[in-house]
Amino acid sequence: MASLQHGPAAGRPFLVRLKTLLLSGTAMLFAQGALGQTADEGEIIDLEAIYVHGASVLGDVGEIVAGYTATGTKTAAEIIDIPAQVSVVTKAEMDSRAPDNLMQALSYTSSVSVDEYGSDNRYDYYRIRGFLQTSSGTYRDGLPLRTFNFTGGKIEPYSVQRIEILKGSTSTLFGMNGPGGLVNVITKRPQEMAFGETYLTFGDHHGEVGVDFGAPLDAQSEWTYRITGKVQNSDQSNRYQEDDRLYLAAALSWNPTEATSLTLLANYYDLDGNTGNSIPVGSTAGLDTFFGEPSFNDMDRLEKGVGYEFSHDFGNGLTFRQNARQSNIEMLYEQVYLDGSSPTGRYAYLMNGEIDRLAVDTQLEYESIFGNVESRTLVGLEYTDDDLSEVTQFGTAGAIDPNNPVYCGLGCIAVAPYTDTQMTQKSHGLYLQEELTFDDAWILTLGGRYDRVKTAVEGGSGTNSQSAFTKRLGLTWKASDDLALYANYSESFDPLAAGYVPLLGTAAKPQEGRQYEIGAKYRPEGSDSLISLALFDLSQTNVPRYENLAYWQIGQIDVKGAELEGRMAVNDRLNLNFAWSFWDAEIVGGPDAGHRPQLTPEQQASIWAEYTLAGDGPLAGLRLGGGGRLLGSRFADDANSVKLGSAVVFDAMASYPLNDSTEIAVNVSNLFDRSYVSSLSFDQSSVFYGDGRTVKATLRHRW
């Protein structure tokens, strides 16, 4: 395994930036004390402090249905009250389906499309409502995890306790993002009670072991901690496709009073992976044949991060919150891939990348009552600072027989310097949100945010400054305790990625989007269920398109669609999850006007059910689960010259309790080993196939 190599230094050193982060938090702590001492009571009726604990908002609810979210409005809110669609993948659902990556965790969620590149899992590829959100749509604990060019991180599923998907334009709260939506993963945090688990998983060329435990450090549970770790050694579709991981995380919480909390979070993630593998069109070789070069085949990451979450409720309706994280990603990418212009030719590509990122989100929330009107006001200031260093080399590799490949080693690879990107991007966002509830029946949500983004590329196009004011208007009508109807209008703002700036120069415009949406949410009284329906109309302008050997911002994409989703704990033994999505997507403007955007399916659907046997017999407690996913047909390119057929893939699981604290489980992905095409290479000379069948057995012990 090649070691990580660094390009030229990018930005401030990690420790210096960490010091800045900690000092900013200390200053805020002193400021909060002064604010609490000077707060005056007005004539407005102040609400008593309402504490919605982490178990209901961010924590493990213990079931497949979540009732609250902190992502939809950046406040603790019931999902049924929010004028937007929010899906939550709970820890219980992840424990049942045992996803190996973020894409698998999202695969049973409405209006989320995954599996675009099949067994190629270099990144967390996903679309929301037809828009690719891989680069800008992933968040951890409400803070961004953007990918620049080739340099970006991945999510370890075992590190999170729930995943929240906010659909539609989100820039009025979260700033830079596409119109499809975002995925916010919630890191595991300490709990008030002692707990723990350890597990061992084996499969075909796969082994992993993990541990997750925590407890109070004192009798009053004022101090609590949590430690999470995982080691994995795995091969993917063939012996040259490894997926080795080492994940370590620690969390420490301090809760001196019910109104004040501070949580410190730290993580270390070492991933040794490989690049994607495609099969030449017309090749007689098997689907597990590797056409790269084993000695030049790395996709290695080293991710480190520290951060904190602080909140204080002053008891007069005013709450202060600040979330911050300092992170660093080092990345090595080495690949030999097929040259579409020649049946035996190959190219070679090498990239060393590093990102230093500081993200801070500071909020003030004020709740009050004016007669029959409840008011909740949120004011926030967000700051991000990204420093990117990315150096690439490009060249050729020796020829290979597409039907009987023989590898030639490092001696047949010749690369030369290609690009050297040194970029900084700083963003400031100021946002305001007002939620007004009338007679406990009508909820009006108003929001606005001003963002200013400054991107500087050394030796390239200089500095590019972009700004935008985005708006959100939503209305929810709670027709009954069970049913809510809503409508919303929202906007998005997404500056172009660093790779486009040198090509388009200072003329680069941000991508802008807007969304109209209506929907309904049904939560039957006395039932742990949530069913939602939405109709939406989205549009994004200034989309870059590649034409005549250059990028031009002549593109626009429109998506009109519908989605239906249900998560239901039917009774103590039966859980059901179903989803359906329809996207009418169209390119507007440019040479491909009127066509469907590439890899955007028209329809997709899924259903998952699991049943636990009751009684006192030897099979009592046996849990059986299974589901199917429809991957809709789609076009391989914007020209719509090649259509990829639809496919139905089935998954299954079974678990059995050996005693009150130990269980054994088996998970099967792609149960019938369905072979299907996920996508083609950009020149349509090679094919990416979906993952074949995988079988894993897990022994888990909890205490």
XYZ file of C-alpha atoms in Angstrom:
703
model
C 0.000 0.000 0.000
C 1.413 3.335 -1.052
C 1.680 5.859 1.750
C -0.122 9.171 1.773
C 1.952 11.902 0.181
C 1.375 15.588 0.716
C 1.319 18.252 -1.914
C 2.391 21.808 -1.104
C 1.093 23.019 2.243
C -2.430 24.381 2.119
C -3.484 27.037 4.596
C -2.820 27.117 8.285
C -1.474 24.070 10.106
C -4.051 21.815 11.733
C -3.018 22.608 15.324
C -3.032 26.360 14.736
C -6.559 26.172 13.360
C -7.583 23.950 16.266
C -6.310 26.596 18.705
C -8.402 29.209 16.908
C -11.446 26.972 17.195
C -11.031 26.429 20.929
C -10.390 30.104 21.639
C -13.524 31.116 19.752
C -15.535 28.683 21.854
C -14.026 30.050 25.080
C -14.963 33.588 24.103
C -18.523 32.488 23.489
C -18.723 30.830 26.909
C -17.828 34.109 28.639
C -20.250 36.015 26.428
C -23.075 33.654 27.389
C -22.561 34.289 31.074
C -22.797 38.034 30.602
C -25.916 37.652 28.478
C -27.618 35.569 31.117
C -26.938 38.215 33.791
C -28.356 41.128 31.825
C -31.461 39.573 30.262
C -34.565 41.567 31.197
C -38.119 40.301 31.289
C -40.513 42.110 28.994
C -44.273 42.108 28.730
C -44.164 39.104 26.446
C -45.156 35.873 28.163
C -41.978 33.820 28.323
C -42.170 30.101 27.878
C -40.851 27.824 30.556
C -37.729 25.976 29.532
C -38.707 22.927 27.516
C -36.064 20.232 27.339
C -36.470 17.773 24.505
C -33.699 15.361 25.296
C -31.327 13.826 22.773
C -33.156 10.494 22.799
C -36.065 12.117 20.945
C -34.259 14.697 18.800
C -30.804 13.414 17.908
C -30.464 10.159 19.769
C -31.373 6.525 19.321
C -35.169 6.230 19.498
C -34.918 2.430 19.623
C -37.425 1.975 16.769
C -37.617 2.530 13.025
C -39.863 5.615 13.308
C -38.539 8.977 14.508
C -40.944 11.689 15.608
C -38.550 14.630 15.964
C -35.776 16.165 13.897
C -33.180 18.890 14.403
C -32.441 19.252 10.677
C -35.715 20.490 9.180
C -35.642 23.862 10.972
C -32.341 23.694 12.939
C -34.557 23.544 16.024
C -36.068 20.602 17.902
C -39.307 20.079 15.981
C -41.827 17.372 15.279
C -41.443 16.063 11.745
C -45.179 16.416 11.135
C -44.971 20.190 11.831
C -42.248 20.971 9.273
C -43.289 22.316 5.820
C -40.870 19.985 4.050
C -40.140 16.295 3.719
C -37.702 14.888 6.278
C -36.803 11.190 6.304
C -34.934 9.659 9.232
C -32.964 6.421 9.056
C -32.785 5.389 12.702
C -30.147 3.283 14.407
C -32.702 0.482 14.737
C -33.116 0.410 10.953
C -29.363 0.464 10.374
C -28.823 -2.327 12.915
C -31.367 -4.424 11.051
C -30.135 -3.877 7.479
C -26.411 -3.574 8.395
C -25.407 -1.094 5.648
C -21.762 -1.141 4.632
C -21.724 2.484 3.467
C -23.882 5.593 3.351
C -25.377 4.640 -0.015
C -26.724 1.371 1.368
C -28.089 3.184 4.423
C -30.075 5.520 2.124
C -31.242 2.866 -0.339
C -34.738 2.438 1.185
C -35.509 6.185 1.346
C -37.907 7.940 -1.021
C -36.498 10.388 -3.590
C -32.929 9.251 -2.901
C -31.151 7.460 -5.746
C -27.946 5.513 -5.095
C -25.878 2.827 -6.829
C -24.911 5.103 -9.736
C -21.531 3.460 -10.231
C -22.253 -0.001 -8.872
C -19.320 -1.544 -7.062
C -17.369 1.733 -7.390
C -17.681 3.196 -3.884
C -14.873 5.755 -3.957
C -17.351 8.375 -2.774
C -20.836 8.456 -1.270
C -22.719 8.849 -4.559
C -26.386 9.832 -4.234
C -29.060 11.980 -5.837
C -31.955 13.639 -4.051
C -34.987 14.511 -6.159
C -32.937 14.047 -9.309
C -29.982 16.269 -8.386
C -26.528 14.886 -7.662
C -25.659 15.942 -4.099
C -22.403 14.002 -3.640
C -20.125 17.053 -3.457
C -22.187 19.496 -1.402
C -25.055 17.619 0.218
C -23.393 15.684 3.058
C -23.357 17.140 6.581
C -22.226 15.831 9.951
C -24.033 17.217 12.984
C -25.317 20.117 10.895
C -21.874 21.170 9.591
C -20.770 20.692 5.946
C -18.521 17.923 4.592
C -18.013 19.237 1.065
C -15.852 17.503 -1.538
C -13.560 19.670 -3.678
C -12.442 18.238 -7.019
C -11.306 14.700 -6.074
C -10.580 15.398 -2.395
C -13.296 14.515 0.078
C -14.285 12.153 2.848
C -16.676 9.268 3.396
C -19.160 8.388 6.120
C -18.603 5.336 8.322
C -22.105 3.979 9.104
C -21.004 2.602 12.470
C -20.086 6.147 13.551
C -23.634 7.514 13.390
C -26.739 7.024 15.496
C -29.211 8.332 12.916
C -29.323 9.849 9.433
C -31.673 12.726 8.601
C -32.524 13.541 4.980
C -33.987 17.005 4.343
C -35.410 17.154 0.818
C -35.650 20.206 -1.379
C -33.797 23.513 -1.390
C -32.087 24.071 1.965
C -29.868 27.145 1.500
C -31.949 29.414 3.756
C -30.652 27.409 6.722
C -27.551 25.566 5.527
C -26.085 27.848 2.873
C -24.220 26.431 -0.111
C -26.036 23.410 -1.533
C -27.924 22.124 -4.545
C -31.725 22.140 -4.798
C -32.189 18.414 -4.170
C -31.578 18.460 -0.427
C -29.033 17.225 2.082
C -28.041 14.257 4.226
C -27.184 15.077 7.845
C -25.529 12.237 9.770
C -25.673 12.463 13.556
C -22.563 11.289 15.396
C -22.940 8.867 18.288
C -22.970 10.732 21.631
C -22.795 9.818 25.308
C -25.907 8.591 27.112
C -27.054 9.028 30.690
C -26.957 5.280 31.400
C -24.113 2.793 31.062
C -24.298 0.726 27.882
C -22.088 -1.153 25.494
C -21.801 -3.587 22.626
C -19.167 -5.511 20.759
C -19.602 -7.439 17.539
C -17.755 -9.689 15.119
C -18.704 -9.953 11.424
C -17.486 -12.448 8.847
C -18.320 -12.821 5.168
C -16.824 -13.691 1.819
C -13.329 -12.130 1.995
C -14.661 -9.866 4.741
C -13.972 -9.507 8.438
C -14.661 -6.737 10.939
C -14.842 -6.197 14.660
C -16.347 -3.250 16.493
C -17.001 -1.898 19.954
C -19.242 0.899 21.209
C -19.625 1.686 24.902
C -20.152 4.527 27.346
C -21.217 5.413 30.868
C -21.527 8.242 33.379
C -18.315 9.283 35.104
C -20.104 10.372 38.280
C -23.187 9.453 40.287
C -25.200 12.427 39.010
C -24.400 11.717 35.324
C -23.008 15.221 35.021
C -20.086 13.815 33.042
C -20.661 11.050 30.490
C -18.481 9.520 27.801
C -18.652 7.255 24.754
C -15.989 5.314 22.845
C -16.610 3.833 19.393
C -14.182 1.763 17.351
C -14.156 -0.477 14.303
C -11.525 -2.452 12.378
C -12.343 -3.941 8.975
C -10.389 -6.034 6.488
C -12.312 -6.661 3.320
C -12.140 -7.338 -0.393
C -14.938 -6.245 -2.693
C -15.838 -7.705 -6.080
C -12.365 -9.135 -6.699
C -9.058 -9.618 -4.938
C -7.757 -6.255 -6.165
C -10.640 -4.273 -4.638
C -9.965 -3.885 -0.917
C -11.962 -1.940 1.651
C -9.929 -1.802 4.865
C -10.927 0.594 7.648
C -9.874 1.742 11.086
C -12.336 4.022 12.855
C -11.906 5.481 16.347
C -14.096 8.088 18.032
C -14.448 9.547 21.501
C -17.161 11.785 22.936
C -17.369 13.512 26.313
C -20.431 15.387 27.600
C -20.707 17.795 30.498
C -24.194 18.655 31.757
C -23.790 20.801 34.891
C -27.508 21.689 34.827
C -30.571 20.699 32.829
C -30.171 23.937 30.879
C -26.483 23.701 29.956
C -24.585 21.078 27.998
C -21.213 20.772 26.316
C -20.194 17.789 24.187
C -16.683 17.290 22.824
C -16.289 15.045 19.774
C -13.155 13.587 18.188
C -12.682 11.040 15.409
C -9.924 9.281 13.467
C -10.716 7.384 10.263
C -8.135 5.532 8.149
C -9.477 4.031 4.921
C -7.406 1.927 2.542
C -9.495 1.352 -0.556
C -9.185 1.025 -4.284
C -10.484 2.765 -7.359
C -13.497 1.813 -9.439
C -13.422 -1.046 -11.911
C -15.298 -1.192 -15.194
C -15.528 -3.914 -17.855
C -14.787 -3.157 -21.539
C -17.835 -3.333 -23.792
C -17.710 -6.650 -25.661
C -15.205 -8.281 -23.315
C -15.621 -12.008 -22.646
C -13.930 -11.707 -19.252
C -15.919 -12.264 -16.067
C -17.508 -9.418 -14.147
C -14.938 -9.782 -11.361
C -12.008 -9.258 -13.749
C -9.768 -6.318 -12.915
C -8.538 -4.106 -15.769
C -6.424 -1.670 -13.778
C -2.951 -2.266 -12.371
C -2.749 -3.908 -8.902
C 0.429 -2.035 -7.959
C -1.105 1.341 -8.906
C -4.584 1.046 -7.468
C -5.210 3.085 -4.313
C -7.968 5.248 -2.906
C -6.617 5.967 0.571
C -7.943 8.505 3.051
C -6.918 9.673 6.487
C -9.603 11.762 8.190
C -9.208 13.514 11.547
C -11.616 15.806 13.316
C -12.346 17.505 16.630
C -15.303 19.633 17.574
C -17.817 20.621 20.174
C -21.517 21.324 20.651
C -22.552 23.824 23.322
C -26.028 24.909 24.358
C -27.451 26.974 27.199
C -31.087 27.723 27.947
C -31.393 30.972 29.907
C -34.824 29.997 31.206
C -36.609 33.015 29.745
C -37.262 31.574 26.300
C -33.764 32.379 25.046
C -31.337 29.602 24.070
C -27.779 29.907 22.807
C -26.115 27.171 20.726
C -22.770 26.822 19.012
C -21.498 23.855 16.992
C -17.952 23.789 15.647
C -15.593 21.316 14.031
C -12.002 21.405 12.799
C -11.155 18.597 10.377
C -8.400 17.436 8.081
C -8.500 14.974 5.174
C -5.435 13.575 3.417
C -6.018 11.556 0.286
C -4.033 9.443 -2.178
C -5.627 8.401 -5.462
C -3.756 6.132 -7.925
C -5.561 4.544 -10.853
C -4.979 2.893 -14.200
C -8.136 2.919 -16.316
C -9.185 1.973 -19.829
C -8.634 4.263 -22.815
C -11.923 4.259 -24.670
C -10.276 5.198 -27.976
C -8.229 1.983 -28.005
C -9.352 -1.571 -27.150
C -6.089 -2.282 -25.323
C -4.847 1.163 -24.261
C -4.878 2.482 -20.695
C -4.366 5.795 -18.933
C -2.773 6.422 -15.523
C -3.809 9.058 -13.011
C -2.327 10.049 -9.635
C -3.633 12.592 -7.129
C -2.398 13.790 -3.729
C -4.951 15.950 -1.952
C -5.479 17.562 1.433
C -8.282 19.662 2.919
C -8.196 21.637 6.154
C -11.678 22.727 7.192
C -13.044 24.892 9.986
C -16.827 25.160 10.364
C -18.679 27.092 13.083
C -22.446 27.587 13.397
C -23.678 29.968 16.131
C -27.385 30.302 16.932
C -29.759 32.233 19.175
C -33.293 30.887 19.548
C -36.119 32.767 21.283
C -39.533 31.314 22.125
C -42.504 33.340 23.346
C -46.304 33.432 23.351
C -48.558 36.319 22.254
C -52.073 35.237 23.205
C -52.953 32.363 20.880
C -49.769 32.781 18.821
C -46.566 30.919 19.629
C -43.369 32.405 18.232
C -39.996 30.780 17.727
C -37.246 32.974 16.274
C -33.875 31.642 15.162
C -30.896 33.842 14.283
C -27.677 32.227 13.123
C -24.198 33.039 11.892
C -22.210 30.359 10.060
C -18.561 30.483 9.024
C -16.559 27.961 7.009
C -12.910 28.064 5.964
C -11.652 25.429 3.507
C -8.019 25.149 2.409
C -7.393 22.720 -0.453
C -4.113 21.429 -1.828
C -4.438 19.024 -4.743
C -1.616 17.935 -7.044
C -2.275 15.546 -9.934
C -0.217 13.634 -12.486
C -1.435 12.059 -15.705
C 0.017 9.631 -18.229
C -0.245 6.182 -19.769
C 0.052 2.543 -18.776
C 0.899 -0.547 -20.765
C -1.663 -2.178 -23.031
C -3.894 -4.949 -21.710
C -5.838 -7.769 -23.367
C -9.554 -7.088 -22.676
C -10.319 -10.817 -22.741
C -7.279 -12.145 -20.863
C -5.632 -9.341 -18.852
C -1.977 -9.673 -17.838
C -0.573 -6.986 -15.514
C 2.724 -5.255 -16.184
C 3.514 -3.531 -12.853
C 4.881 -0.068 -12.101
C 7.461 -0.337 -14.887
C 4.819 0.193 -17.571
C 3.325 3.318 -15.972
C 4.543 6.785 -16.964
C 2.967 9.922 -15.478
C 3.903 13.602 -15.586
C 2.686 16.677 -13.647
C -0.820 17.635 -14.732
C -2.469 20.119 -12.329
C -1.520 21.902 -9.103
C -4.505 23.422 -7.298
C -3.977 25.535 -4.183
C -7.334 26.960 -3.200
C -8.961 28.652 -0.228
C -12.682 29.162 0.149
C -14.180 31.220 2.953
C -17.904 31.630 3.456
C -20.033 33.720 5.809
C -23.741 33.115 6.212
C -26.258 35.114 8.244
C -29.724 33.600 8.542
C -33.044 34.381 10.206
C -36.046 32.099 10.646
C -39.425 32.817 12.199
C -41.960 30.115 13.080
C -45.426 31.310 14.099
C -48.027 28.839 15.361
C -51.654 30.027 15.391
C -54.182 28.217 17.609
C -52.018 25.069 17.582
C -53.232 24.468 14.021
C -51.462 26.763 11.546
C -47.658 27.014 11.422
C -46.100 29.745 9.277
C -42.369 29.379 8.596
C -40.425 32.319 7.146
C -36.707 32.228 6.459
C -33.951 34.151 4.759
C -30.183 33.862 4.541
C -27.400 35.962 3.073
C -24.250 34.104 1.995
C -20.963 35.498 0.764
C -18.358 33.081 -0.595
C -14.820 34.027 -1.556
C -12.763 31.500 -3.536
C -9.093 32.123 -4.297
C -7.023 29.866 -6.571
C -3.263 30.439 -6.606
C -1.778 30.793 -10.055
C -5.176 30.409 -11.675
C -8.095 32.743 -12.080
C -7.389 34.770 -8.947
C -10.259 35.478 -6.591
C -13.906 34.797 -7.298
C -16.510 36.286 -4.937
C -20.114 35.150 -5.032
C -23.078 36.070 -2.864
C -26.777 35.367 -2.665
C -29.872 35.966 -0.554
C -32.100 32.900 -0.419
C -35.666 32.749 0.880
C -38.045 30.179 2.322
C -41.793 30.367 2.901
C -43.722 27.457 4.368
C -47.204 26.888 5.753
C -48.412 23.835 7.678
C -52.051 23.161 8.539
C -52.652 20.539 11.198
C -56.059 19.392 10.008
C -56.199 17.010 12.967
C -53.869 15.461 15.490
C -53.118 12.798 12.875
C -52.909 14.760 9.623
C -50.860 17.765 8.493
C -50.962 19.465 5.086
C -48.222 21.841 3.980
C -46.870 23.983 1.159
C -43.498 25.656 0.718
C -41.312 27.734 -1.534
C -37.540 27.630 -1.067
C -34.337 28.588 -2.872
C -30.807 27.236 -3.188
C -27.363 28.691 -3.824
C -24.360 26.575 -4.810
C -21.059 28.133 -5.950
C -19.169 26.106 -8.496
C -16.627 23.593 -7.244
C -12.962 24.544 -7.290
C -12.310 22.591 -10.470
C -14.581 24.855 -12.503
C -13.114 28.154 -11.318
C -9.844 27.925 -13.323
C -11.890 26.961 -16.401
C -14.559 29.643 -16.144
C -12.503 32.300 -14.361
C -14.040 35.284 -12.639
C -17.087 34.934 -14.899
C -18.167 31.812 -13.001
C -21.676 32.245 -11.633
C -23.174 30.332 -8.719
C -25.757 27.689 -9.467
C -29.149 28.860 -8.251
C -32.284 26.860 -7.609
C -35.868 27.168 -6.500
C -38.563 24.757 -5.373
C -42.353 24.693 -5.069
C -43.784 21.864 -2.982
C -47.044 20.669 -1.468
C -47.499 17.617 0.691
C -49.211 15.732 3.471
C -48.058 13.800 6.535
C -50.149 11.242 8.380
C -49.315 9.961 11.851
C -52.142 7.702 13.085
C -53.004 8.266 16.722
C -51.881 5.395 18.903
C -49.626 4.041 16.165
C -45.874 4.381 15.847
C -46.068 5.245 12.156
C -45.441 8.125 9.771
C -46.668 8.249 6.170
C -45.844 11.185 3.911
C -46.678 12.320 0.383
C -45.177 15.205 -1.603
C -45.459 16.835 -5.023
C -42.630 19.145 -6.064
C -41.251 21.312 -8.863
C -37.507 22.081 -8.753
C -35.219 24.018 -11.065
C -31.490 24.795 -11.096
C -29.799 27.356 -13.367
C -26.174 28.081 -14.334
C -25.416 24.362 -14.510
C -21.986 23.811 -16.155
C -21.949 21.696 -19.298
C -18.953 20.352 -21.192
C -19.005 21.395 -24.852
C -16.307 22.035 -27.464
C -13.470 21.134 -25.066
C -14.600 23.676 -22.456
C -17.154 24.239 -19.708
C -20.013 26.654 -20.325
C -22.748 27.710 -17.933
C -25.584 27.269 -20.365
C -27.437 24.495 -18.592
C -30.665 24.386 -16.621
C -32.293 21.330 -15.098
C -35.970 21.069 -14.163
C -37.424 18.227 -12.105
C -41.117 17.748 -11.426
C -41.935 14.812 -9.236
C -43.779 12.991 -6.505
C -42.783 10.816 -3.580
C -44.522 8.543 -1.107
C -42.906 7.107 2.003
C -44.027 5.164 5.036
C -42.242 3.921 8.120
C -44.492 1.855 10.352
C -44.079 -0.149 13.528
C -47.338 -1.994 12.871
C -47.160 -3.785 16.209
C -44.534 -5.129 18.592
C -43.482 -7.769 16.059
C -43.940 -6.258 12.582
C -42.063 -3.311 11.032
C -42.715 -2.006 7.526
C -40.900 0.552 5.383
C -42.002 1.509 1.854
C -41.005 4.250 -0.593
C -41.876 5.337 -4.131
C -40.491 8.207 -6.197
C -41.240 9.679 -9.627
C -38.982 12.238 -11.330
C -39.860 14.014 -14.585
C -36.433 15.542 -15.233
C -35.449 17.675 -18.219
C -32.419 19.621 -19.443
C -33.356 23.158 -20.492
C -30.949 25.029 -22.778
C -27.763 23.935 -24.503
C -27.212 21.142 -27.038
C -29.090 18.559 -24.923
C -32.229 20.623 -24.364
C -35.304 18.474 -23.919
C -33.342 15.419 -22.812
C -33.348 13.670 -19.446
C -30.198 14.290 -17.335
C -27.846 11.341 -17.242
C -28.290 8.652 -14.577
C -31.562 10.199 -13.378
C -34.218 7.464 -13.140
C -37.854 8.198 -13.854
C -39.130 5.905 -11.120
C -37.792 3.986 -8.181
C -39.427 2.103 -5.340
C -38.586 -0.040 -2.344
C -40.227 -2.034 0.408
C -38.764 -3.648 3.519
C -40.545 -5.692 6.175
C -39.393 -7.632 9.195
C -41.250 -9.866 11.608
C -40.278 -11.205 15.033
C -41.679 -14.534 16.176
C -43.367 -14.531 19.571
C -44.046 -17.305 22.062
C -41.971 -19.485 24.360
C -40.719 -22.067 21.879
C -37.186 -22.498 20.524
C -37.884 -20.034 17.673
C -39.152 -17.268 19.942
C -37.327 -14.036 19.159
C -36.326 -15.106 15.645
C -36.505 -12.027 13.430
C -36.895 -12.377 9.666
C -36.633 -9.451 7.273
C -36.549 -8.863 3.573
C -37.102 -6.251 0.936
C -36.755 -5.276 -2.667
C -35.486 -2.206 -4.499
C -36.574 -1.119 -7.971
C -33.771 0.718 -9.761
C -35.548 2.579 -12.537
C -34.350 2.845 -16.120
C -32.150 5.824 -16.944
C -29.921 7.221 -19.672
C -26.146 6.845 -19.565
C -25.539 10.340 -20.969
C -27.192 13.716 -21.404
C -27.568 13.049 -25.129
C -29.848 10.119 -24.207
C -28.054 7.909 -26.722
C -27.873 4.844 -24.443
C -30.645 3.714 -22.113
C -29.876 1.510 -19.128
C -32.571 -0.969 -18.172
C -34.305 -1.161 -14.823
C -33.505 -3.806 -12.238
C -35.086 -5.235 -9.101
C -32.689 -6.229 -6.329
C -33.697 -8.142 -3.193
C -32.100 -8.095 0.261
C -32.749 -10.239 3.323
C -31.801 -10.670 6.969
C -32.375 -13.003 9.896
C -31.390 -12.687 13.543
C -31.776 -14.946 16.556
C -31.196 -14.164 20.256
C -28.856 -16.626 21.922
C -29.746 -15.059 25.279
C -30.927 -11.705 26.633
C -27.736 -9.911 25.574
C -26.285 -11.880 22.651
C -27.620 -12.425 19.146
C -26.459 -13.796 15.832
C -27.555 -12.256 12.534
C -27.132 -12.928 8.820
C -27.516 -10.199 6.186
C -27.670 -10.830 2.448
C -27.457 -8.035 -0.104
C -28.615 -8.741 -3.679
C -30.109 -12.045 -2.558
C -30.491 -13.553 -6.035
C -27.162 -12.194 -7.321
C -28.873 -10.060 -9.957
C -26.424 -8.774 -12.574
C -27.254 -5.287 -13.817
C -25.554 -2.255 -15.363
C -25.288 0.817 -13.145
C -23.610 3.173 -15.616
C -21.122 3.513 -18.471
C -17.800 5.305 -18.624
C -17.914 8.856 -19.986
C -16.908 7.630 -23.468
C -19.283 4.618 -23.250
C -16.447 2.162 -23.842
C -16.746 0.309 -20.535
C -19.473 -0.757 -18.133
C -19.911 -0.374 -14.361
C -21.925 -3.237 -12.893
C -23.889 -3.232 -9.658
C -22.683 -5.090 -6.597
C -23.204 -8.828 -6.652
C -24.477 -10.905 -3.771
C -22.774 -10.474 -0.404
C -23.441 -12.575 2.691
C -22.320 -11.546 6.175
C -22.833 -13.146 9.583
C -22.599 -11.105 12.782
C -22.284 -12.133 16.414
C -23.252 -9.221 18.696
C -23.159 -8.895 22.471
C -24.725 -5.981 24.366
C -24.591 -4.986 27.986
